[in-house]
XYZ file of C-alpha atoms in Angstrom:
452
model
C -11.121 -10.878 -18.322
C -10.571 -14.798 -17.246
C -7.715 -16.219 -15.050
C -6.585 -19.846 -16.098
C -7.359 -21.696 -13.233
C -9.188 -19.190 -11.051
C -12.746 -20.431 -11.787
C -15.318 -17.716 -11.174
C -17.654 -19.670 -9.314
C -15.902 -20.116 -6.249
C -12.543 -19.066 -7.194
C -9.809 -19.843 -4.491
C -11.218 -21.375 -1.088
C -10.967 -18.961 2.178
C -7.735 -19.791 3.666
C -7.346 -20.620 7.432
C -7.910 -17.606 9.092
C -8.056 -15.371 6.171
C -9.254 -12.580 6.868
C -8.732 -12.808 10.490
C -11.437 -12.389 12.975
C -11.426 -8.661 14.798
C -8.574 -7.504 12.499
C -8.451 -6.341 9.657
C -1.341 -2.675 -2.502
C 0.049 -0.013 -6.737
C 1.646 3.699 -6.737
C 5.296 3.500 -7.350
C 7.081 4.433 -4.407
C 7.060 7.587 -2.618
C 11.046 7.876 -3.667
C 10.275 8.073 -7.119
C 7.724 10.475 -5.956
C 10.934 12.996 -5.381
C 10.844 16.472 -6.516
C 14.082 18.095 -8.245
C 17.177 18.394 -5.963
C 17.277 21.823 -4.230
C 19.916 22.945 -1.800
C 18.995 22.407 1.670
C 15.770 20.976 0.083
C 13.903 17.963 -1.376
C 16.339 14.813 -1.963
C 17.727 14.162 -5.326
C 15.200 12.543 -7.718
C 15.783 8.822 -7.704
C 16.648 8.498 -4.474
C 15.041 6.945 -1.482
C 12.080 7.701 0.589
C 11.755 10.809 1.849
C 14.485 12.824 4.217
C 14.968 11.463 7.449
C 13.783 13.678 9.971
C 16.347 14.743 13.031
C 15.927 13.131 16.175
C 14.748 16.383 17.998
C 11.647 15.537 15.752
C 10.977 13.479 18.800
C 11.803 10.007 17.459
C 14.774 8.057 17.563
C 17.547 7.286 14.673
C 15.618 8.646 11.463
C 13.075 10.518 13.210
C 10.340 7.881 12.848
C 8.345 6.284 15.110
C 9.862 4.608 17.817
C 8.997 0.833 18.903
C 5.756 0.920 19.394
C 4.223 2.464 16.920
C 2.786 5.896 16.916
C 1.471 6.793 20.949
C -0.905 9.101 20.803
C -3.703 6.940 19.385
C -5.708 3.968 19.975
C -4.251 0.917 18.877
C -7.456 -1.238 18.267
C -9.407 -1.031 15.212
C -7.323 -1.232 12.735
C -4.373 0.885 11.490
C -3.332 3.456 14.476
C -2.965 7.059 13.507
C 0.506 9.084 13.043
C 2.490 10.507 16.579
C -0.192 12.052 18.405
C -3.058 11.997 15.747
C -0.143 14.677 13.829
C 2.094 12.753 11.473
C 5.937 11.982 11.103
C 7.344 14.247 13.326
C 4.865 17.094 13.632
C 5.194 18.840 16.416
C 1.918 19.579 17.788
C 2.439 23.824 17.326
C 4.190 25.835 15.384
C 4.907 25.827 11.547
C 6.731 23.413 9.417
C 5.956 19.754 9.156
C 8.662 18.331 11.493
C 11.624 16.204 9.562
C 9.780 17.085 5.551
C 11.722 19.757 4.182
C 9.634 22.470 3.829
C 8.462 24.150 0.603
C 11.329 26.363 -1.063
C 10.268 30.190 -1.462
C 12.005 30.632 -4.922
C 10.218 30.491 -7.960
C 11.274 27.237 -10.189
C 9.192 27.313 -13.343
C 9.886 30.896 -14.438
C 7.395 33.354 -14.330
C 6.867 36.143 -11.260
C 6.300 34.417 -7.767
C 2.685 34.897 -6.619
C 2.984 36.540 -3.632
C 0.546 34.130 -1.236
C 0.132 34.516 2.645
C 1.380 31.074 4.485
C 4.590 31.031 2.202
C 7.903 31.972 3.834
C 8.401 35.549 2.236
C 4.659 35.419 1.276
C 6.196 33.953 -2.109
C 4.971 30.611 -3.792
C 6.545 29.158 -6.286
C 5.292 28.468 -9.928
C 4.136 25.079 -10.811
C 7.356 22.638 -10.359
C 7.784 20.213 -13.091
C 7.380 16.917 -11.945
C 9.965 13.728 -12.316
C 11.318 12.238 -15.609
C 8.906 9.438 -16.590
C 11.991 6.316 -16.537
C 12.023 7.432 -13.165
C 8.081 6.929 -12.051
C 8.352 3.705 -13.949
C 11.233 2.555 -11.690
C 10.854 -0.304 -9.167
C 12.328 -1.222 -6.252
C 10.992 -4.704 -5.466
C 13.028 -7.964 -3.408
C 11.633 -9.940 -6.333
C 13.060 -9.404 -9.993
C 12.485 -11.615 -13.123
C 14.713 -14.810 -13.443
C 17.647 -14.146 -16.357
C 17.856 -17.526 -17.275
C 14.173 -18.137 -17.116
C 12.675 -21.615 -18.102
C 8.772 -22.217 -17.758
C 9.442 -26.032 -18.913
C 12.508 -26.538 -16.736
C 10.489 -25.202 -13.416
C 7.609 -26.791 -13.893
C 9.569 -30.385 -13.743
C 11.423 -29.071 -10.578
C 7.605 -28.222 -8.895
C 6.572 -31.971 -10.103
C 9.293 -33.702 -8.996
C 9.195 -32.123 -5.542
C 5.796 -32.984 -5.318
C 5.611 -36.326 -6.627
C 5.595 -39.846 -4.241
C 6.032 -39.689 -0.815
C 6.926 -36.216 0.754
C 7.230 -32.916 -0.350
C 10.753 -31.121 -1.080
C 9.233 -27.709 0.327
C 12.681 -26.298 -0.175
C 12.600 -26.969 -4.136
C 9.122 -25.355 -4.118
C 10.675 -22.458 -2.167
C 13.314 -22.012 -4.217
C 11.320 -21.822 -7.714
C 8.694 -19.919 -6.101
C 10.592 -16.831 -4.336
C 12.812 -16.232 -7.334
C 10.397 -15.548 -10.122
C 8.640 -12.926 -11.005
C 4.274 -13.100 -11.099
C 4.714 -13.097 -14.581
C 6.949 -15.754 -15.147
C 4.821 -17.971 -12.250
C 2.096 -17.884 -14.373
C 4.166 -19.234 -17.295
C 5.605 -22.233 -15.037
C 1.583 -22.405 -14.021
C 0.738 -22.946 -17.841
C 3.720 -24.720 -18.601
C 2.935 -27.835 -15.867
C -0.574 -27.843 -17.306
C 0.502 -28.739 -20.694
C 3.371 -31.080 -19.875
C 1.556 -33.200 -17.155
C -2.400 -32.424 -17.746
C -2.534 -31.357 -14.298
C -3.542 -28.252 -12.109
C -0.559 -26.736 -10.484
C -2.900 -25.056 -8.229
C -4.958 -28.265 -7.093
C -1.421 -30.062 -6.702
C 0.127 -27.360 -4.529
C -2.866 -27.105 -2.247
C -2.710 -30.917 -2.077
C 0.665 -31.049 -0.884
C 0.827 -27.955 1.677
C -1.143 -26.544 4.051
C -1.651 -23.742 7.022
C 0.336 -20.316 6.123
C 3.109 -21.568 3.865
C 0.320 -22.895 1.445
C -1.627 -19.491 1.775
C 1.711 -17.606 0.983
C 2.744 -19.606 -2.097
C -1.162 -19.896 -3.396
C -0.917 -16.017 -2.697
C 2.434 -15.899 -5.010
C 0.951 -17.841 -7.987
C -2.145 -15.794 -8.517
C -1.825 -12.873 -11.048
C -1.474 -9.802 -9.118
C -4.795 -8.049 -10.214
C -6.604 -11.451 -9.059
C -5.309 -10.931 -5.749
C -6.203 -7.783 -5.284
C -9.624 -8.435 -6.188
C -9.760 -11.948 -4.450
C -8.558 -9.988 -0.968
C -11.518 -7.445 -1.761
C -13.943 -10.356 -2.045
C -12.791 -11.889 0.967
C -12.774 -8.858 2.625
C -16.958 -8.157 2.782
C -18.261 -11.705 2.137
C -19.590 -13.644 4.507
C -20.475 -12.150 8.380
C -18.424 -8.936 9.009
C -16.229 -6.484 6.832
C -12.705 -6.173 7.109
C -12.121 -2.755 6.436
C -8.898 -2.430 6.986
C -8.212 -4.558 3.652
C -10.316 -2.256 1.790
C -8.404 0.772 3.005
C -5.369 -0.774 1.994
C -6.003 -1.556 -1.461
C -8.056 1.223 -2.727
C -6.511 3.769 -1.287
C -2.951 2.800 -2.113
C -3.392 1.547 -6.217
C -2.735 3.619 -9.406
C -5.909 4.390 -11.126
C -5.163 1.525 -14.070
C -4.722 -1.064 -11.006
C -8.063 0.256 -9.627
C -9.657 -0.079 -13.201
C -8.474 -3.311 -13.589
C -8.958 -5.073 -9.984
C -12.860 -3.503 -10.668
C -13.022 -5.214 -14.077
C -11.102 -8.515 -12.317
C -14.074 -8.755 -9.759
C -17.030 -8.573 -11.723
C -15.691 -11.049 -14.259
C -14.552 -13.536 -11.998
C -16.830 -13.083 -9.105
C -20.017 -11.818 -11.013
C -20.592 -9.655 -8.649
C -20.171 -5.545 -8.768
C -17.708 -3.850 -6.350
C -19.932 -0.928 -6.071
C -22.537 -2.462 -5.146
C -20.849 -5.043 -2.434
C -18.687 -1.836 -0.934
C -22.462 0.136 -0.301
C -24.105 -2.977 0.808
C -21.014 -3.725 3.608
C -20.360 -0.201 4.509
C -22.402 3.433 4.641
C -21.603 7.261 5.610
C -18.829 9.492 4.890
C -16.465 5.730 4.558
C -18.768 4.527 1.835
C -18.579 7.413 -0.424
C -14.567 7.698 0.547
C -14.621 3.576 -1.261
C -16.573 4.788 -4.190
C -14.704 7.370 -4.697
C -11.519 5.235 -5.090
C -12.838 3.115 -6.932
C -13.141 5.427 -9.563
C -9.762 5.215 -10.156
C -9.971 8.753 -11.579
C -7.162 10.236 -9.249
C -5.036 12.992 -11.235
C -1.747 11.248 -11.862
C 0.021 14.587 -13.603
C 3.331 15.218 -11.160
C 3.516 18.565 -11.821
C 3.008 20.484 -8.413
C 1.426 23.756 -8.306
C 2.138 25.563 -5.141
C -0.889 27.988 -5.906
C -3.431 24.694 -5.605
C -2.046 23.483 -2.513
C -2.019 26.664 -1.021
C -6.014 27.461 -2.304
C -6.671 23.565 -0.989
C -5.303 23.823 2.061
C -6.894 26.889 2.920
C -10.408 25.126 2.150
C -9.510 21.818 4.306
C -8.907 24.349 7.090
C -12.392 25.882 6.506
C -13.965 22.867 6.254
C -13.098 21.681 9.401
C -10.687 23.255 12.098
C -12.076 26.554 11.038
C -15.893 25.917 11.563
C -17.982 24.615 14.030
C -18.659 20.824 12.881
C -17.117 18.929 9.663
C -17.851 19.175 6.254
C -16.893 15.508 5.224
C -17.784 16.158 1.400
C -14.586 18.647 0.978
C -12.141 16.624 2.676
C -13.403 13.671 0.232
C -12.881 15.625 -2.943
C -9.653 16.692 -2.312
C -8.073 13.961 -0.595
C -9.489 11.595 -3.552
C -8.907 13.740 -6.458
C -5.684 15.155 -6.193
C -2.155 13.753 -6.925
C 0.001 12.675 -4.659
C 2.691 14.883 -5.164
C 0.176 17.880 -4.970
C -1.112 16.184 -1.410
C 2.082 16.482 -0.073
C 2.375 19.792 -0.897
C -1.012 20.712 0.634
C -0.324 19.078 3.875
C 2.670 21.244 3.984
C 0.561 24.131 3.237
C -2.140 23.407 5.494
C 0.566 22.736 8.521
C 1.608 26.681 8.263
C -2.323 27.850 7.770
C -3.631 25.562 10.499
C -0.801 25.964 13.155
C -1.110 21.926 12.735
C -0.916 19.230 10.339
C -3.558 18.060 8.228
C -3.459 14.512 10.025
C -4.497 15.770 13.617
C -7.159 17.317 11.947
C -8.020 14.318 10.530
C -7.879 12.908 14.038
C -9.909 15.124 15.558
C -12.519 15.938 12.774
C -13.514 12.644 11.921
C -13.299 8.799 13.242
C -13.753 4.982 12.901
C -13.339 3.696 9.350
C -13.268 6.645 7.257
C -10.797 8.446 9.562
C -8.231 5.843 8.652
C -8.805 5.662 5.166
C -8.518 9.405 4.878
C -5.166 9.051 6.935
C -3.843 6.651 4.725
C -4.403 8.134 1.398
C -2.588 11.540 3.131
C -0.137 9.015 4.652
C 0.763 7.648 1.447
C 1.408 11.082 0.113
C 4.289 11.378 2.849
C 5.902 8.408 2.320
C 4.188 5.213 1.650
C 6.989 2.994 2.071
C 6.658 4.180 5.684
C 2.736 3.127 5.517
C 3.563 -0.155 4.597
C 6.351 -0.778 6.852
C 3.808 0.724 9.703
C 1.193 -1.883 8.513
C 3.627 -5.037 8.537
C 4.928 -4.027 11.953
C 1.642 -4.316 13.704
C 0.617 -7.229 11.387
C 3.317 -8.830 14.008
C 3.475 -6.699 16.954
C 1.999 -8.415 20.288
C 0.738 -11.686 20.601
C -0.127 -13.724 17.823
C 0.365 -12.353 13.999
C -2.179 -11.272 11.271
C -0.915 -13.509 8.788
C -3.343 -12.567 6.327
C -1.851 -8.702 6.353
C 1.694 -10.086 6.124
C 0.884 -12.302 3.343
C -0.938 -9.615 1.680
C 1.730 -6.876 1.664
C 4.827 -8.830 0.937
C 3.497 -10.129 -1.704
C 1.965 -7.322 -3.500
C 4.764 -5.078 -2.342
C 7.683 -7.509 -3.561
C 8.165 -6.509 -7.109
C 7.220 -2.940 -6.469
C 8.911 -0.947 -3.460
C 9.480 -3.711 -0.685
C 13.056 -2.526 -0.859
C 12.328 0.660 0.285
C 10.091 -0.963 2.433
C 12.453 -2.918 4.598
C 14.363 0.304 4.552
C 11.770 2.654 6.381
C 10.696 -0.397 8.667
C 14.532 -0.442 9.839
C 14.509 3.394 10.851
C 10.647 3.237 12.313
C 11.607 0.140 14.313
C 15.221 0.359 14.933
C 14.913 -3.826 13.633
C 14.967 -5.079 10.484
C 11.795 -6.760 8.822
C 13.475 -10.149 8.655
C 14.094 -9.931 12.254
C 10.779 -9.747 13.018
C 9.674 -12.235 10.620
C 12.049 -14.928 12.080
C 11.216 -14.416 15.239
C 7.551 -14.253 14.516
C 6.794 -16.879 12.178
C 8.475 -20.937 11.982
C 9.489 -23.716 9.428
C 8.701 -23.546 5.434
C 6.347 -20.168 6.266
C 9.506 -18.378 7.679
C 11.607 -19.882 5.139
C 9.416 -18.575 1.998
C 8.756 -15.116 3.682
C 12.526 -14.382 4.023
C 13.405 -15.911 0.983
C 10.442 -13.337 -0.635
C 12.509 -10.308 1.339
C 15.434 -11.117 -0.049
C 17.152 -12.492 3.126
């Protein structure tokens, strides 16, 4: 796999401040893994993310975290866990999973209901069919391919914007923020054909700082950008573990395999060897599991299997002295995300606490954050990315590389839903926070990407 303009010898040079010292991708959005409509239960297929929790769940508005993030967890060292380490709106004791709907007791797919302790009425529904393939493939991006696209015309606009004294940054923003990644690759090729020059080098000579990093990220093929981000997270002294978690724990099987192949072809390195050299223990094993790209992607939910997995996880953690880490790794690394959501709901009834809370009690450090990321994405992926965006801008200073990476990588996938969740969780819009935390052309380009 080779990407024109990205030499394997050095690729893109490290951007200023990337990754930020001491701080710290693509499954379809959670709304596309919704279950069939059930009276009083799951949202209808094709809807947004999971239903908002009532105010009584412990949070204002829709029941998601109030400004300030998820209380009860340390704020340093990467992603803070969910409320009290317990997840979205989940009380620390008692059955149920807060604002999330309970698995219905009726049988969905025919056949007699299984008598299983832990389900309401002792009955578990038979495996439930997943959503239609068309719904799974749908996107909720803020950037879509331009209808009247002309690569040559756009290349000419960019050339004029950079020619002569000064740079017309607004003309550049108008082009790059309104073209899909595939269209940007065609603009790059047309530019070289028309002018015999490399567009990336010209842009680098005209731009600087965060706006340079953002525009160059937009012009990287998406797979290359993920591979590049992983390489720079492990390159040099120190490791940016949160970048590894964010990418490897949230991408589809196909995307992970493409990233692994790109990493090898563009940087001449084996990503598993780099992970082993930079991480250790259970965190290393979790990341190696993620690199295989072998997660079950069958969208059918088997509630009996969910009950069995929930019991297995309980016996591996809360139900014993010590922790069987390999059991958590096996279940969370291999089950489909809809299946994991059902497992989380079954676990809350068995353990009288939710799975995120148990992971908080049984694990620590990077492996804890990695396991939580998988569970959080199974419950509500847009909410996970909304939280990451919020903490990239919260407080003094801005984690610009995380802000850029998430806005760019989700812009054609689920940034619409991420924006909606951001507003519900923090009582302010993503655009408002970006506007107050950034400035100049960098601000204008970010706001154009998020659809403001």
